[in-house]
């Protein structure tokens, strides 16, 4: 499975971005997917996960109420809608896939990442 994230960029605090992740190589419709991020000088952290069907989601407390994860299995895509962005959301965002279990911390596949920079 190859994962290509896109949609990052520079945005002012309070703004919005929508990240997309395209999977290729095989269908990921039977795998849970998610997003992690890594800020400069910090460890990688869980952001959001979505179940195979899209019916179950979970987000980190730090982004709850602001970020929403969704997926489109017909397109082999997963998305992260980010609203009310804060400077502390600045990080490289990675799309992840795990064959069994929600990829909150462990994953089997990870994309290259897309940089999100939030200015104050």
PDB file of C-alpha atoms in Angstrom:
ATOM      1  CA  UNK A   1       0.000   0.000   0.000  1.00  0.00           C
ATOM      2  CA  UNK A   2       1.301   3.423  -0.978  1.00  0.00           C
ATOM      3  CA  UNK A   3      -0.129   6.534   0.656  1.00  0.00           C
ATOM      4  CA  UNK A   4       0.095  10.076  -0.695  1.00  0.00           C
ATOM      5  CA  UNK A   5      -1.050  12.920   1.522  1.00  0.00           C
ATOM      6  CA  UNK A   6      -1.873  16.360   0.173  1.00  0.00           C
ATOM      7  CA  UNK A   7      -3.639  19.564   1.127  1.00  0.00           C
ATOM      8  CA  UNK A   8      -1.164  21.025   3.569  1.00  0.00           C
ATOM      9  CA  UNK A   9      -0.016  24.608   3.443  1.00  0.00           C
ATOM     10  CA  UNK A  10       0.247  27.900   5.287  1.00  0.00           C
ATOM     11  CA  UNK A  11      -2.870  29.202   7.015  1.00  0.00           C
ATOM     12  CA  UNK A  12      -3.618  31.837   9.610  1.00  0.00           C
ATOM     13  CA  UNK A  13      -4.823  30.900  13.059  1.00  0.00           C
ATOM     14  CA  UNK A  14      -8.558  30.307  13.008  1.00  0.00           C
ATOM     15  CA  UNK A  15      -8.489  29.131   9.433  1.00  0.00           C
ATOM     16  CA  UNK A  16      -9.281  25.757   7.891  1.00  0.00           C
ATOM     17  CA  UNK A  17      -7.574  23.140   5.759  1.00  0.00           C
ATOM     18  CA  UNK A  18      -8.666  19.814   4.368  1.00  0.00           C
ATOM     19  CA  UNK A  19      -6.062  17.107   4.055  1.00  0.00           C
ATOM     20  CA  UNK A  20      -6.494  14.233   1.643  1.00  0.00           C
ATOM     21  CA  UNK A  21      -4.725  10.913   1.433  1.00  0.00           C
ATOM     22  CA  UNK A  22      -4.862   8.712  -1.631  1.00  0.00           C
ATOM     23  CA  UNK A  23      -4.076   5.032  -1.227  1.00  0.00           C
ATOM     24  CA  UNK A  24      -2.789   2.945  -4.110  1.00  0.00           C
ATOM     25  CA  UNK A  25      -1.473  -0.528  -4.654  1.00  0.00           C
ATOM     26  CA  UNK A  26      -4.543  -2.236  -3.278  1.00  0.00           C
ATOM     27  CA  UNK A  27      -7.918  -1.396  -1.792  1.00  0.00           C
ATOM     28  CA  UNK A  28      -7.769  -0.163   1.809  1.00  0.00           C
ATOM     29  CA  UNK A  29     -11.507  -0.470   2.354  1.00  0.00           C
ATOM     30  CA  UNK A  30     -10.985  -3.337   4.802  1.00  0.00           C
ATOM     31  CA  UNK A  31      -8.389  -1.491   6.889  1.00  0.00           C
ATOM     32  CA  UNK A  32      -8.759   1.162   9.565  1.00  0.00           C
ATOM     33  CA  UNK A  33      -7.017   4.392   8.633  1.00  0.00           C
ATOM     34  CA  UNK A  34      -5.874   7.482  10.434  1.00  0.00           C
ATOM     35  CA  UNK A  35      -3.706  10.552  10.722  1.00  0.00           C
ATOM     36  CA  UNK A  36      -0.659  11.187  12.869  1.00  0.00           C
ATOM     37  CA  UNK A  37       1.392  14.355  13.121  1.00  0.00           C
ATOM     38  CA  UNK A  38       4.865  15.347  14.165  1.00  0.00           C
ATOM     39  CA  UNK A  39       5.770  18.871  15.145  1.00  0.00           C
ATOM     40  CA  UNK A  40       9.354  20.158  15.017  1.00  0.00           C
ATOM     41  CA  UNK A  41      11.325  18.794  17.958  1.00  0.00           C
ATOM     42  CA  UNK A  42       8.428  16.718  19.207  1.00  0.00           C
ATOM     43  CA  UNK A  43       7.440  13.083  19.027  1.00  0.00           C
ATOM     44  CA  UNK A  44       4.843  11.778  16.608  1.00  0.00           C
ATOM     45  CA  UNK A  45       1.314  11.848  17.982  1.00  0.00           C
ATOM     46  CA  UNK A  46      -2.072  10.391  17.176  1.00  0.00           C
ATOM     47  CA  UNK A  47      -4.572  12.802  15.609  1.00  0.00           C
ATOM     48  CA  UNK A  48      -7.551  10.827  14.317  1.00  0.00           C
ATOM     49  CA  UNK A  49      -8.665   7.364  13.234  1.00  0.00           C
ATOM     50  CA  UNK A  50     -11.591   5.950  11.270  1.00  0.00           C
ATOM     51  CA  UNK A  51     -12.902   2.402  11.069  1.00  0.00           C
ATOM     52  CA  UNK A  52     -13.084   0.352   7.879  1.00  0.00           C
ATOM     53  CA  UNK A  53     -16.647   1.374   7.130  1.00  0.00           C
ATOM     54  CA  UNK A  54     -16.234   4.944   8.325  1.00  0.00           C
ATOM     55  CA  UNK A  55     -18.892   4.402  10.949  1.00  0.00           C
ATOM     56  CA  UNK A  56     -16.573   4.788  13.913  1.00  0.00           C
ATOM     57  CA  UNK A  57     -14.104   7.601  14.456  1.00  0.00           C
ATOM     58  CA  UNK A  58     -11.913   8.910  17.227  1.00  0.00           C
ATOM     59  CA  UNK A  59      -9.831  12.054  17.552  1.00  0.00           C
ATOM     60  CA  UNK A  60      -7.218  13.207  20.015  1.00  0.00           C
ATOM     61  CA  UNK A  61      -8.365  15.446  22.842  1.00  0.00           C
ATOM     62  CA  UNK A  62      -6.167  18.255  21.513  1.00  0.00           C
ATOM     63  CA  UNK A  63      -8.188  18.470  18.280  1.00  0.00           C
ATOM     64  CA  UNK A  64     -11.630  17.373  19.478  1.00  0.00           C
ATOM     65  CA  UNK A  65     -14.369  19.623  18.194  1.00  0.00           C
ATOM     66  CA  UNK A  66     -12.073  21.085  15.536  1.00  0.00           C
ATOM     67  CA  UNK A  67     -10.900  18.163  13.378  1.00  0.00           C
ATOM     68  CA  UNK A  68     -13.038  15.581  11.585  1.00  0.00           C
ATOM     69  CA  UNK A  69     -11.845  12.426   9.858  1.00  0.00           C
ATOM     70  CA  UNK A  70     -13.741  10.713   7.056  1.00  0.00           C
ATOM     71  CA  UNK A  71     -13.108   8.255   4.265  1.00  0.00           C
ATOM     72  CA  UNK A  72     -14.384   7.346   0.817  1.00  0.00           C
ATOM     73  CA  UNK A  73     -13.769   3.666   0.160  1.00  0.00           C
ATOM     74  CA  UNK A  74     -14.927   3.921  -3.435  1.00  0.00           C
ATOM     75  CA  UNK A  75     -12.075   6.356  -4.067  1.00  0.00           C
ATOM     76  CA  UNK A  76      -9.581   4.715  -1.699  1.00  0.00           C
ATOM     77  CA  UNK A  77      -9.246   8.020   0.140  1.00  0.00           C
ATOM     78  CA  UNK A  78      -9.185   9.333   3.695  1.00  0.00           C
ATOM     79  CA  UNK A  79      -9.637  12.969   4.674  1.00  0.00           C
ATOM     80  CA  UNK A  80      -8.956  15.239   7.627  1.00  0.00           C
ATOM     81  CA  UNK A  81     -11.019  18.404   7.885  1.00  0.00           C
ATOM     82  CA  UNK A  82      -9.238  20.857  10.168  1.00  0.00           C
ATOM     83  CA  UNK A  83     -11.085  23.913  11.439  1.00  0.00           C
ATOM     84  CA  UNK A  84     -10.198  26.634  13.939  1.00  0.00           C
ATOM     85  CA  UNK A  85      -6.529  25.915  13.425  1.00  0.00           C
ATOM     86  CA  UNK A  86      -4.049  26.962  16.082  1.00  0.00           C
ATOM     87  CA  UNK A  87      -0.298  27.594  15.854  1.00  0.00           C
ATOM     88  CA  UNK A  88       0.256  24.437  17.926  1.00  0.00           C
ATOM     89  CA  UNK A  89      -1.307  22.424  15.085  1.00  0.00           C
ATOM     90  CA  UNK A  90       1.780  23.172  12.999  1.00  0.00           C
ATOM     91  CA  UNK A  91       3.292  19.818  12.042  1.00  0.00           C
ATOM     92  CA  UNK A  92       3.847  17.312   9.290  1.00  0.00           C
ATOM     93  CA  UNK A  93       0.671  15.262   8.971  1.00  0.00           C
ATOM     94  CA  UNK A  94       0.958  11.621   7.991  1.00  0.00           C
ATOM     95  CA  UNK A  95      -1.698   9.279   6.683  1.00  0.00           C
ATOM     96  CA  UNK A  96      -1.503   5.805   8.246  1.00  0.00           C
ATOM     97  CA  UNK A  97      -3.102   2.422   7.678  1.00  0.00           C
ATOM     98  CA  UNK A  98      -3.219  -0.567   9.956  1.00  0.00           C
ATOM     99  CA  UNK A  99      -4.331  -4.007   8.852  1.00  0.00           C
ATOM    100  CA  UNK A 100      -5.862  -4.931  12.207  1.00  0.00           C
ATOM    101  CA  UNK A 101      -6.976  -2.473  14.855  1.00  0.00           C
ATOM    102  CA  UNK A 102      -7.256   1.277  14.897  1.00  0.00           C
ATOM    103  CA  UNK A 103      -3.927   2.925  14.053  1.00  0.00           C
ATOM    104  CA  UNK A 104      -3.832   5.230  17.061  1.00  0.00           C
ATOM    105  CA  UNK A 105      -0.196   4.441  17.756  1.00  0.00           C
ATOM    106  CA  UNK A 106       0.794   1.482  15.602  1.00  0.00           C
ATOM    107  CA  UNK A 107       0.509   1.294  11.864  1.00  0.00           C
ATOM    108  CA  UNK A 108       1.551  -0.928   8.981  1.00  0.00           C
ATOM    109  CA  UNK A 109       1.787   1.720   6.279  1.00  0.00           C
ATOM    110  CA  UNK A 110       2.571   5.428   6.362  1.00  0.00           C
ATOM    111  CA  UNK A 111       2.731   8.050   3.650  1.00  0.00           C
ATOM    112  CA  UNK A 112       5.284  10.802   3.089  1.00  0.00           C
ATOM    113  CA  UNK A 113       3.348  13.464   4.936  1.00  0.00           C
ATOM    114  CA  UNK A 114       2.129  16.957   4.194  1.00  0.00           C
ATOM    115  CA  UNK A 115       3.255  20.075   6.050  1.00  0.00           C
ATOM    116  CA  UNK A 116       0.706  22.249   7.813  1.00  0.00           C
ATOM    117  CA  UNK A 117       1.897  25.618   9.104  1.00  0.00           C
ATOM    118  CA  UNK A 118      -0.423  27.794  11.171  1.00  0.00           C
ATOM    119  CA  UNK A 119       0.667  31.388  11.702  1.00  0.00           C
ATOM    120  CA  UNK A 120      -0.454  33.454  14.671  1.00  0.00           C
TER     121      UNK A 120
END
